[in-house]
PDB file of C-alpha atoms in Angstrom:
ATOM      1  CA  UNK A 378       0.000   0.000   0.000  1.00 56.00           C
ATOM      2  CA  UNK A 379       3.055   2.279   0.112  1.00 64.00           C
ATOM      3  CA  UNK A 380       2.268   3.774  -3.324  1.00 76.00           C
ATOM      4  CA  UNK A 381      -1.129   5.002  -2.190  1.00 92.00           C
ATOM      5  CA  UNK A 382      -1.811   8.748  -2.312  1.00 97.00           C
ATOM      6  CA  UNK A 383      -3.002   9.731   1.159  1.00 98.00           C
ATOM      7  CA  UNK A 384      -5.895  12.177   1.423  1.00 98.00           C
ATOM      8  CA  UNK A 385      -5.465  14.490   4.394  1.00 98.00           C
ATOM      9  CA  UNK A 386      -8.343  16.690   5.552  1.00 98.00           C
ATOM     10  CA  UNK A 387      -7.465  20.171   6.771  1.00 97.00           C
ATOM     11  CA  UNK A 388      -9.735  22.981   7.917  1.00 91.00           C
ATOM     12  CA  UNK A 389      -9.042  26.631   7.128  1.00 88.00           C
ATOM     13  CA  UNK A 390      -6.812  27.304  10.115  1.00 89.00           C
ATOM     14  CA  UNK A 391      -3.526  29.174  10.371  1.00 91.00           C
ATOM     15  CA  UNK A 392      -1.681  26.192  11.806  1.00 94.00           C
ATOM     16  CA  UNK A 393      -2.547  24.016   8.809  1.00 96.00           C
ATOM     17  CA  UNK A 394      -1.185  26.363   6.158  1.00 97.00           C
ATOM     18  CA  UNK A 395       2.456  25.152   6.238  1.00 98.00           C
ATOM     19  CA  UNK A 396       1.147  21.955   4.618  1.00 99.00           C
ATOM     20  CA  UNK A 397      -0.457  23.920   1.803  1.00 98.00           C
ATOM     21  CA  UNK A 398       2.730  25.946   1.485  1.00 98.00           C
ATOM     22  CA  UNK A 399       4.643  22.670   1.078  1.00 98.00           C
ATOM     23  CA  UNK A 400       2.281  21.788  -1.752  1.00 98.00           C
ATOM     24  CA  UNK A 401       2.653  25.195  -3.393  1.00 97.00           C
ATOM     25  CA  UNK A 402       6.463  25.358  -3.406  1.00 98.00           C
ATOM     26  CA  UNK A 403       7.134  21.713  -4.331  1.00 98.00           C
ATOM     27  CA  UNK A 404       8.307  20.365  -0.975  1.00 99.00           C
ATOM     28  CA  UNK A 405       6.056  17.287  -1.162  1.00 98.00           C
ATOM     29  CA  UNK A 406       7.521  16.437  -4.565  1.00 98.00           C
ATOM     30  CA  UNK A 407      11.067  16.869  -3.258  1.00 98.00           C
ATOM     31  CA  UNK A 408      10.384  14.305  -0.526  1.00 98.00           C
ATOM     32  CA  UNK A 409       8.403  11.877  -2.723  1.00 97.00           C
ATOM     33  CA  UNK A 410       5.413  12.405  -0.441  1.00 98.00           C
ATOM     34  CA  UNK A 411       2.263  10.999  -2.008  1.00 98.00           C
ATOM     35  CA  UNK A 412      -0.408  13.223  -0.543  1.00 98.00           C
ATOM     36  CA  UNK A 413      -3.543  15.084  -1.544  1.00 98.00           C
ATOM     37  CA  UNK A 414      -4.650  17.923   0.726  1.00 98.00           C
ATOM     38  CA  UNK A 415      -8.394  18.426   1.053  1.00 97.00           C
ATOM     39  CA  UNK A 416     -10.145  21.388   2.651  1.00 95.00           C
ATOM     40  CA  UNK A 417     -12.924  20.412   5.045  1.00 93.00           C
ATOM     41  CA  UNK A 418     -15.695  22.792   6.032  1.00 85.00           C
ATOM     42  CA  UNK A 419     -16.335  21.650   9.589  1.00 81.00           C
ATOM     43  CA  UNK A 420     -15.520  19.065  12.236  1.00 82.00           C
ATOM     44  CA  UNK A 421     -18.472  16.803  11.424  1.00 83.00           C
ATOM     45  CA  UNK A 422     -17.419  16.549   7.780  1.00 90.00           C
ATOM     46  CA  UNK A 423     -13.862  15.787   8.849  1.00 91.00           C
ATOM     47  CA  UNK A 424     -14.845  13.057  11.308  1.00 90.00           C
ATOM     48  CA  UNK A 425     -17.425  11.504   8.975  1.00 92.00           C
ATOM     49  CA  UNK A 426     -14.901  11.307   6.127  1.00 94.00           C
ATOM     50  CA  UNK A 427     -12.257   9.813   8.408  1.00 94.00           C
ATOM     51  CA  UNK A 428     -14.692   7.148   9.543  1.00 92.00           C
ATOM     52  CA  UNK A 429     -15.824   6.347   5.989  1.00 94.00           C
ATOM     53  CA  UNK A 430     -12.251   6.149   4.678  1.00 94.00           C
ATOM     54  CA  UNK A 431     -12.675   9.070   2.304  1.00 97.00           C
ATOM     55  CA  UNK A 432      -9.915  10.754   4.292  1.00 98.00           C
ATOM     56  CA  UNK A 433      -6.759   8.858   5.242  1.00 98.00           C
ATOM     57  CA  UNK A 434      -5.621  11.423   7.782  1.00 98.00           C
ATOM     58  CA  UNK A 435      -6.493  14.776   9.289  1.00 98.00           C
ATOM     59  CA  UNK A 436      -5.344  17.607  11.519  1.00 97.00           C
ATOM     60  CA  UNK A 437      -7.683  17.676  14.509  1.00 95.00           C
ATOM     61  CA  UNK A 438      -7.742  18.887  18.102  1.00 92.00           C
ATOM     62  CA  UNK A 439      -7.134  16.580  21.066  1.00 93.00           C
ATOM     63  CA  UNK A 440     -10.774  16.594  22.131  1.00 88.00           C
ATOM     64  CA  UNK A 441     -11.842  15.482  18.644  1.00 90.00           C
ATOM     65  CA  UNK A 442      -9.159  12.788  18.651  1.00 94.00           C
ATOM     66  CA  UNK A 443     -10.345  11.341  21.955  1.00 94.00           C
ATOM     67  CA  UNK A 444     -14.009  11.475  20.941  1.00 89.00           C
ATOM     68  CA  UNK A 445     -13.110   9.655  17.716  1.00 91.00           C
ATOM     69  CA  UNK A 446     -11.016   7.058  19.536  1.00 92.00           C
ATOM     70  CA  UNK A 447     -13.769   6.369  22.056  1.00 92.00           C
ATOM     71  CA  UNK A 448     -16.302   5.853  19.277  1.00 90.00           C
ATOM     72  CA  UNK A 449     -14.351   2.779  18.164  1.00 91.00           C
ATOM     73  CA  UNK A 450     -11.794   4.098  15.677  1.00 93.00           C
ATOM     74  CA  UNK A 451      -8.186   3.277  16.667  1.00 95.00           C
ATOM     75  CA  UNK A 452      -6.055   6.282  15.730  1.00 96.00           C
ATOM     76  CA  UNK A 453      -2.366   7.201  15.716  1.00 98.00           C
ATOM     77  CA  UNK A 454      -1.290  10.771  16.448  1.00 98.00           C
ATOM     78  CA  UNK A 455       2.147  11.279  14.927  1.00 98.00           C
ATOM     79  CA  UNK A 456       2.773  15.046  14.996  1.00 98.00           C
ATOM     80  CA  UNK A 457       2.019  18.041  17.199  1.00 98.00           C
ATOM     81  CA  UNK A 458       1.130  20.605  14.545  1.00 97.00           C
ATOM     82  CA  UNK A 459       0.440  23.627  16.716  1.00 96.00           C
ATOM     83  CA  UNK A 460      -0.957  24.811  19.992  1.00 92.00           C
ATOM     84  CA  UNK A 461      -2.973  27.938  20.487  1.00 87.00           C
ATOM     85  CA  UNK A 462      -1.494  30.874  22.416  1.00 88.00           C
ATOM     86  CA  UNK A 463      -4.271  33.373  21.902  1.00 88.00           C
ATOM     87  CA  UNK A 464      -5.606  32.145  18.568  1.00 85.00           C
ATOM     88  CA  UNK A 465      -8.861  30.983  20.181  1.00 89.00           C
ATOM     89  CA  UNK A 466     -10.730  33.590  22.161  1.00 92.00           C
ATOM     90  CA  UNK A 467     -13.932  34.949  23.634  1.00 94.00           C
ATOM     91  CA  UNK A 468     -14.683  38.373  22.179  1.00 94.00           C
ATOM     92  CA  UNK A 469     -17.236  40.727  23.694  1.00 92.00           C
ATOM     93  CA  UNK A 470     -18.921  44.022  23.030  1.00 90.00           C
ATOM     94  CA  UNK A 471     -17.859  47.292  24.624  1.00 87.00           C
ATOM     95  CA  UNK A 472     -18.572  47.410  28.336  1.00 89.00           C
ATOM     96  CA  UNK A 473     -17.934  43.707  28.888  1.00 92.00           C
ATOM     97  CA  UNK A 474     -14.376  43.299  30.120  1.00 91.00           C
ATOM     98  CA  UNK A 475     -14.396  40.068  32.112  1.00 92.00           C
ATOM     99  CA  UNK A 476     -15.822  36.622  31.575  1.00 91.00           C
ATOM    100  CA  UNK A 477     -17.751  37.104  34.805  1.00 92.00           C
ATOM    101  CA  UNK A 478     -19.531  40.076  33.179  1.00 91.00           C
ATOM    102  CA  UNK A 479     -21.373  37.639  30.891  1.00 91.00           C
ATOM    103  CA  UNK A 480     -23.636  36.391  33.682  1.00 91.00           C
ATOM    104  CA  UNK A 481     -27.216  36.790  32.505  1.00 91.00           C
ATOM    105  CA  UNK A 482     -26.112  37.628  28.952  1.00 92.00           C
ATOM    106  CA  UNK A 483     -26.016  35.621  25.717  1.00 91.00           C
ATOM    107  CA  UNK A 484     -22.896  34.225  24.066  1.00 93.00           C
ATOM    108  CA  UNK A 485     -22.703  32.665  20.618  1.00 89.00           C
ATOM    109  CA  UNK A 486     -20.504  29.724  19.705  1.00 89.00           C
ATOM    110  CA  UNK A 487     -19.251  28.621  16.315  1.00 80.00           C
ATOM    111  CA  UNK A 488     -20.627  25.251  15.259  1.00 73.00           C
ATOM    112  CA  UNK A 489     -17.442  23.483  16.338  1.00 75.00           C
ATOM    113  CA  UNK A 490     -16.812  20.895  19.032  1.00 74.00           C
ATOM    114  CA  UNK A 491     -13.710  22.840  20.079  1.00 81.00           C
ATOM    115  CA  UNK A 492     -15.795  25.974  20.670  1.00 85.00           C
ATOM    116  CA  UNK A 493     -17.938  24.167  23.233  1.00 84.00           C
ATOM    117  CA  UNK A 494     -14.867  22.609  24.817  1.00 85.00           C
ATOM    118  CA  UNK A 495     -12.954  25.900  25.022  1.00 90.00           C
ATOM    119  CA  UNK A 496     -16.009  27.738  26.389  1.00 91.00           C
ATOM    120  CA  UNK A 497     -16.484  25.103  29.086  1.00 88.00           C
ATOM    121  CA  UNK A 498     -12.775  25.247  30.003  1.00 88.00           C
ATOM    122  CA  UNK A 499     -12.918  29.050  30.208  1.00 92.00           C
ATOM    123  CA  UNK A 500     -15.949  29.019  32.527  1.00 91.00           C
ATOM    124  CA  UNK A 501     -14.334  26.388  34.729  1.00 89.00           C
ATOM    125  CA  UNK A 502     -11.142  28.443  34.928  1.00 90.00           C
ATOM    126  CA  UNK A 503     -13.092  31.469  36.179  1.00 91.00           C
ATOM    127  CA  UNK A 504     -15.581  29.434  38.289  1.00 90.00           C
ATOM    128  CA  UNK A 505     -18.552  30.745  36.336  1.00 90.00           C
ATOM    129  CA  UNK A 506     -21.506  28.285  36.219  1.00 88.00           C
ATOM    130  CA  UNK A 507     -22.727  27.514  32.701  1.00 85.00           C
ATOM    131  CA  UNK A 508     -26.300  27.912  33.977  1.00 89.00           C
ATOM    132  CA  UNK A 509     -25.698  31.635  34.524  1.00 91.00           C
ATOM    133  CA  UNK A 510     -24.922  32.349  30.852  1.00 91.00           C
ATOM    134  CA  UNK A 511     -27.209  31.869  27.870  1.00 87.00           C
ATOM    135  CA  UNK A 512     -25.405  30.195  24.992  1.00 87.00           C
ATOM    136  CA  UNK A 513     -26.362  29.027  21.527  1.00 84.00           C
ATOM    137  CA  UNK A 514     -24.753  27.848  18.310  1.00 86.00           C
ATOM    138  CA  UNK A 515     -24.479  30.503  15.602  1.00 85.00           C
ATOM    139  CA  UNK A 516     -25.464  28.898  12.318  1.00 79.00           C
ATOM    140  CA  UNK A 517     -24.759  31.946  10.152  1.00 76.00           C
ATOM    141  CA  UNK A 518     -22.173  34.711  10.107  1.00 79.00           C
ATOM    142  CA  UNK A 519     -20.690  35.587  13.501  1.00 77.00           C
ATOM    143  CA  UNK A 520     -20.275  39.275  12.710  1.00 77.00           C
ATOM    144  CA  UNK A 521     -23.942  39.498  11.734  1.00 79.00           C
ATOM    145  CA  UNK A 522     -24.885  37.993  15.101  1.00 77.00           C
ATOM    146  CA  UNK A 523     -23.085  40.911  16.774  1.00 75.00           C
ATOM    147  CA  UNK A 524     -24.647  43.491  14.476  1.00 72.00           C
ATOM    148  CA  UNK A 525     -28.144  42.067  14.939  1.00 71.00           C
ATOM    149  CA  UNK A 526     -27.774  42.312  18.735  1.00 76.00           C
ATOM    150  CA  UNK A 527     -28.251  38.547  19.090  1.00 80.00           C
ATOM    151  CA  UNK A 528     -25.237  38.133  21.366  1.00 89.00           C
ATOM    152  CA  UNK A 529     -23.057  40.055  23.800  1.00 91.00           C
ATOM    153  CA  UNK A 530     -20.009  37.866  23.107  1.00 92.00           C
ATOM    154  CA  UNK A 531     -18.797  35.040  20.877  1.00 92.00           C
ATOM    155  CA  UNK A 532     -16.365  32.138  21.094  1.00 92.00           C
ATOM    156  CA  UNK A 533     -14.297  32.360  17.935  1.00 87.00           C
ATOM    157  CA  UNK A 534     -10.910  31.421  16.469  1.00 83.00           C
ATOM    158  CA  UNK A 535      -8.633  33.109  13.986  1.00 79.00           C
ATOM    159  CA  UNK A 536      -8.808  34.291  11.263  1.00 76.00           C
ATOM    160  CA  UNK A 537     -12.422  35.327  12.049  1.00 81.00           C
ATOM    161  CA  UNK A 538     -11.417  36.637  15.458  1.00 82.00           C
ATOM    162  CA  UNK A 539      -8.905  39.119  14.052  1.00 80.00           C
ATOM    163  CA  UNK A 540     -11.565  40.584  11.763  1.00 80.00           C
ATOM    164  CA  UNK A 541     -13.887  41.115  14.735  1.00 83.00           C
ATOM    165  CA  UNK A 542     -11.154  42.785  16.775  1.00 85.00           C
ATOM    166  CA  UNK A 543     -10.612  45.222  13.919  1.00 84.00           C
ATOM    167  CA  UNK A 544     -14.267  46.235  14.350  1.00 84.00           C
ATOM    168  CA  UNK A 545     -13.557  47.414  17.882  1.00 84.00           C
ATOM    169  CA  UNK A 546     -14.680  44.431  19.961  1.00 88.00           C
ATOM    170  CA  UNK A 547     -12.430  43.245  22.787  1.00 90.00           C
ATOM    171  CA  UNK A 548     -10.928  39.999  24.084  1.00 94.00           C
ATOM    172  CA  UNK A 549     -12.109  38.901  27.514  1.00 94.00           C
ATOM    173  CA  UNK A 550     -10.518  35.430  27.512  1.00 96.00           C
ATOM    174  CA  UNK A 551      -8.175  33.488  25.226  1.00 93.00           C
ATOM    175  CA  UNK A 552      -5.934  30.457  25.091  1.00 91.00           C
ATOM    176  CA  UNK A 553      -3.181  32.679  26.484  1.00 92.00           C
ATOM    177  CA  UNK A 554      -5.072  32.222  29.778  1.00 93.00           C
ATOM    178  CA  UNK A 555      -4.985  28.421  29.497  1.00 89.00           C
ATOM    179  CA  UNK A 556      -1.887  27.523  27.423  1.00 83.00           C
ATOM    180  CA  UNK A 557      -1.727  24.094  25.753  1.00 81.00           C
ATOM    181  CA  UNK A 558      -5.479  23.640  26.199  1.00 83.00           C
ATOM    182  CA  UNK A 559      -6.048  23.513  22.443  1.00 89.00           C
ATOM    183  CA  UNK A 560      -3.549  21.403  20.533  1.00 94.00           C
ATOM    184  CA  UNK A 561      -3.789  20.297  16.911  1.00 95.00           C
ATOM    185  CA  UNK A 562      -2.337  16.925  15.982  1.00 98.00           C
ATOM    186  CA  UNK A 563      -1.903  15.052  12.723  1.00 98.00           C
ATOM    187  CA  UNK A 564      -3.672  11.710  12.948  1.00 98.00           C
ATOM    188  CA  UNK A 565      -4.132   8.599  10.843  1.00 98.00           C
ATOM    189  CA  UNK A 566      -6.303   5.535  11.411  1.00 97.00           C
ATOM    190  CA  UNK A 567      -4.107   2.784  12.870  1.00 97.00           C
ATOM    191  CA  UNK A 568      -4.345   0.592   9.756  1.00 96.00           C
ATOM    192  CA  UNK A 569      -3.433   3.489   7.441  1.00 97.00           C
ATOM    193  CA  UNK A 570      -0.454   4.313   9.644  1.00 97.00           C
ATOM    194  CA  UNK A 571       0.818   0.726   9.597  1.00 97.00           C
ATOM    195  CA  UNK A 572       0.315   0.259   5.849  1.00 97.00           C
ATOM    196  CA  UNK A 573       1.791   3.619   4.790  1.00 97.00           C
ATOM    197  CA  UNK A 574       4.592   4.196   7.280  1.00 97.00           C
ATOM    198  CA  UNK A 575       7.237   5.256   4.743  1.00 97.00           C
ATOM    199  CA  UNK A 576       4.918   7.682   2.950  1.00 98.00           C
ATOM    200  CA  UNK A 577       3.764   9.211   6.249  1.00 98.00           C
ATOM    201  CA  UNK A 578       7.426   9.666   7.132  1.00 98.00           C
ATOM    202  CA  UNK A 579       7.887  11.596   3.868  1.00 98.00           C
ATOM    203  CA  UNK A 580       4.832  13.716   4.675  1.00 99.00           C
ATOM    204  CA  UNK A 581       6.180  14.587   8.132  1.00 99.00           C
ATOM    205  CA  UNK A 582       9.592  15.408   6.695  1.00 98.00           C
ATOM    206  CA  UNK A 583       7.815  17.772   4.299  1.00 99.00           C
ATOM    207  CA  UNK A 584       6.093  19.468   7.241  1.00 99.00           C
ATOM    208  CA  UNK A 585       9.383  20.308   8.923  1.00 99.00           C
ATOM    209  CA  UNK A 586      10.946  21.309   5.609  1.00 98.00           C
ATOM    210  CA  UNK A 587       8.033  23.699   5.148  1.00 99.00           C
ATOM    211  CA  UNK A 588       8.702  25.245   8.578  1.00 98.00           C
ATOM    212  CA  UNK A 589      12.339  25.740   7.557  1.00 98.00           C
ATOM    213  CA  UNK A 590      11.190  27.302   4.287  1.00 99.00           C
ATOM    214  CA  UNK A 591       9.064  29.779   6.254  1.00 98.00           C
ATOM    215  CA  UNK A 592      12.077  30.784   8.346  1.00 97.00           C
ATOM    216  CA  UNK A 593      14.223  31.288   5.235  1.00 98.00           C
ATOM    217  CA  UNK A 594      11.551  32.978   3.074  1.00 98.00           C
ATOM    218  CA  UNK A 595       9.314  34.573   5.688  1.00 97.00           C
ATOM    219  CA  UNK A 596       7.677  37.349   3.664  1.00 97.00           C
ATOM    220  CA  UNK A 597       7.019  35.155   0.627  1.00 98.00           C
ATOM    221  CA  UNK A 598       5.592  32.434   2.866  1.00 98.00           C
ATOM    222  CA  UNK A 599       3.309  34.877   4.678  1.00 98.00           C
ATOM    223  CA  UNK A 600       2.020  36.179   1.335  1.00 97.00           C
ATOM    224  CA  UNK A 601       1.295  32.675   0.039  1.00 98.00           C
ATOM    225  CA  UNK A 602      -0.397  31.469   3.217  1.00 97.00           C
ATOM    226  CA  UNK A 603      -2.423  34.670   3.593  1.00 95.00           C
ATOM    227  CA  UNK A 604      -3.770  34.185   0.079  1.00 95.00           C
ATOM    228  CA  UNK A 605      -4.648  30.589   0.917  1.00 93.00           C
ATOM    229  CA  UNK A 606      -6.568  31.810   3.982  1.00 90.00           C
ATOM    230  CA  UNK A 607      -8.200  34.608   1.955  1.00 90.00           C
ATOM    231  CA  UNK A 608      -6.987  37.278   4.383  1.00 89.00           C
ATOM    232  CA  UNK A 609      -4.483  40.108   4.141  1.00 92.00           C
ATOM    233  CA  UNK A 610      -0.819  39.452   4.860  1.00 94.00           C
ATOM    234  CA  UNK A 611      -1.129  41.682   7.942  1.00 91.00           C
ATOM    235  CA  UNK A 612      -4.096  39.686   9.272  1.00 89.00           C
ATOM    236  CA  UNK A 613      -2.354  36.383   8.660  1.00 93.00           C
ATOM    237  CA  UNK A 614       0.802  37.486  10.481  1.00 93.00           C
ATOM    238  CA  UNK A 615      -1.277  38.376  13.535  1.00 89.00           C
ATOM    239  CA  UNK A 616      -2.952  34.970  13.574  1.00 88.00           C
ATOM    240  CA  UNK A 617       0.364  33.222  12.947  1.00 93.00           C
ATOM    241  CA  UNK A 618       1.821  34.886  16.044  1.00 90.00           C
ATOM    242  CA  UNK A 619      -1.099  33.624  18.141  1.00 89.00           C
ATOM    243  CA  UNK A 620      -0.097  29.993  17.708  1.00 92.00           C
ATOM    244  CA  UNK A 621       3.058  28.062  18.487  1.00 94.00           C
ATOM    245  CA  UNK A 622       4.267  25.574  15.879  1.00 97.00           C
ATOM    246  CA  UNK A 623       6.812  23.231  17.465  1.00 96.00           C
ATOM    247  CA  UNK A 624       9.845  22.178  15.457  1.00 97.00           C
ATOM    248  CA  UNK A 625      11.201  18.639  15.313  1.00 97.00           C
ATOM    249  CA  UNK A 626      13.140  18.797  18.592  1.00 96.00           C
ATOM    250  CA  UNK A 627      10.178  20.242  20.497  1.00 95.00           C
ATOM    251  CA  UNK A 628       7.845  17.702  18.907  1.00 97.00           C
ATOM    252  CA  UNK A 629       9.992  14.830  20.126  1.00 96.00           C
ATOM    253  CA  UNK A 630      10.015  16.403  23.593  1.00 95.00           C
ATOM    254  CA  UNK A 631       6.206  16.487  23.559  1.00 95.00           C
ATOM    255  CA  UNK A 632       6.174  12.709  23.111  1.00 96.00           C
ATOM    256  CA  UNK A 633       8.730  12.150  25.894  1.00 94.00           C
ATOM    257  CA  UNK A 634       7.111  10.959  29.127  1.00 91.00           C
ATOM    258  CA  UNK A 635       9.994  12.432  31.107  1.00 90.00           C
ATOM    259  CA  UNK A 636       9.452  15.905  29.650  1.00 89.00           C
ATOM    260  CA  UNK A 637       7.764  18.496  31.835  1.00 84.00           C
ATOM    261  CA  UNK A 638       5.498  19.524  28.929  1.00 84.00           C
ATOM    262  CA  UNK A 639       4.503  16.187  27.443  1.00 93.00           C
ATOM    263  CA  UNK A 640       1.432  15.294  25.434  1.00 96.00           C
ATOM    264  CA  UNK A 641       0.441  12.514  27.839  1.00 95.00           C
ATOM    265  CA  UNK A 642       0.260  14.878  30.805  1.00 91.00           C
ATOM    266  CA  UNK A 643      -1.644  17.467  28.750  1.00 91.00           C
ATOM    267  CA  UNK A 644      -3.987  14.738  27.504  1.00 94.00           C
ATOM    268  CA  UNK A 645      -4.748  13.606  31.049  1.00 91.00           C
ATOM    269  CA  UNK A 646      -5.946  17.129  31.878  1.00 86.00           C
ATOM    270  CA  UNK A 647      -8.053  17.236  28.710  1.00 88.00           C
ATOM    271  CA  UNK A 648      -9.494  13.762  29.258  1.00 92.00           C
ATOM    272  CA  UNK A 649     -10.278  14.431  32.913  1.00 89.00           C
ATOM    273  CA  UNK A 650     -12.179  17.546  31.946  1.00 82.00           C
ATOM    274  CA  UNK A 651     -14.027  15.788  29.104  1.00 86.00           C
ATOM    275  CA  UNK A 652     -14.963  12.924  31.430  1.00 87.00           C
ATOM    276  CA  UNK A 653     -16.311  15.256  34.129  1.00 83.00           C
ATOM    277  CA  UNK A 654     -18.347  17.121  31.527  1.00 79.00           C
ATOM    278  CA  UNK A 655     -19.635  13.801  30.112  1.00 84.00           C
ATOM    279  CA  UNK A 656     -18.014  14.500  26.728  1.00 84.00           C
ATOM    280  CA  UNK A 657     -16.578  10.971  26.946  1.00 88.00           C
ATOM    281  CA  UNK A 658     -17.614   7.982  29.027  1.00 90.00           C
ATOM    282  CA  UNK A 659     -14.604   5.678  29.170  1.00 88.00           C
ATOM    283  CA  UNK A 660     -10.975   5.788  30.270  1.00 86.00           C
ATOM    284  CA  UNK A 661      -8.640   6.154  27.269  1.00 93.00           C
ATOM    285  CA  UNK A 662      -5.103   4.769  27.221  1.00 94.00           C
ATOM    286  CA  UNK A 663      -3.180   7.501  25.390  1.00 95.00           C
ATOM    287  CA  UNK A 664      -0.116   5.266  25.018  1.00 94.00           C
ATOM    288  CA  UNK A 665      -2.124   3.485  22.304  1.00 95.00           C
ATOM    289  CA  UNK A 666      -2.568   6.763  20.409  1.00 97.00           C
ATOM    290  CA  UNK A 667       0.587   8.862  20.476  1.00 98.00           C
ATOM    291  CA  UNK A 668       3.514   7.489  18.478  1.00 97.00           C
ATOM    292  CA  UNK A 669       6.829   9.292  17.974  1.00 97.00           C
ATOM    293  CA  UNK A 670       8.501   6.496  15.971  1.00 97.00           C
ATOM    294  CA  UNK A 671       8.579   8.495  12.732  1.00 98.00           C
ATOM    295  CA  UNK A 672       9.614  11.743  14.424  1.00 98.00           C
ATOM    296  CA  UNK A 673      12.713  10.047  15.826  1.00 96.00           C
ATOM    297  CA  UNK A 674      13.752   8.990  12.317  1.00 97.00           C
ATOM    298  CA  UNK A 675      13.541  12.480  10.797  1.00 94.00           C
ATOM    299  CA  UNK A 676      16.264  15.052  10.333  1.00 78.00           C
TER     300      UNK A 676
END
């Protein structure tokens, strides 16, 4: 199966763009990586296509990974793609400066699992009961929800968040307040991983080569990735600075049980929270999921 082209599903998110950059500038070809990148519109589409086999891999958040694993789909997470350091936030109208100020008001959430998870984590961090805030899923445009006076605040991620901030709204909570709470990982179903190990290695090598390309050709890379995100170069740079993309050495450290900041410890916090909030029902052995074998072979 090593000659199979792997279809990887990626949402429109700043942390995914180095993969599309690799496609644009020929890095995949240089590494003989057989891959087809596919944009996905939402989490449900991504998970459904992973389960059906239409996608061979995807970049997803930890909470999505654990929900998928619990539903009976053995997965392998092979790369820490990025973690949010302000890229996910709660934005409010003028006069609302603290999360606690939302008591009795209405907040809108994007139709994303991570939005609900982040919102719940934020409330728990500030000891604000969910029952004291009205919340609903915004089906349409988030900016319109503000303009139509439907909500006093929204849970939103970049690049949409940056556009709202330019309208004069303000941040009352972000992932800077709870670092490493939202992590994106590259995952493959266990059978795909085992049958396509060499090709996945080439794909991961291309990822790190793309990060090196960004460092060497920063302005060009920002221009290309901004165009891919359909935002200005200035807007993309802001969103890019609100995430941390670990290099190879830091990635390997994430998978090291002895490391102070390791993915297993972070996962335990995430899983404990998800379990308490009844987002999952069973104990998950993360040693069956995270695999640094390929990372240790890269250069």
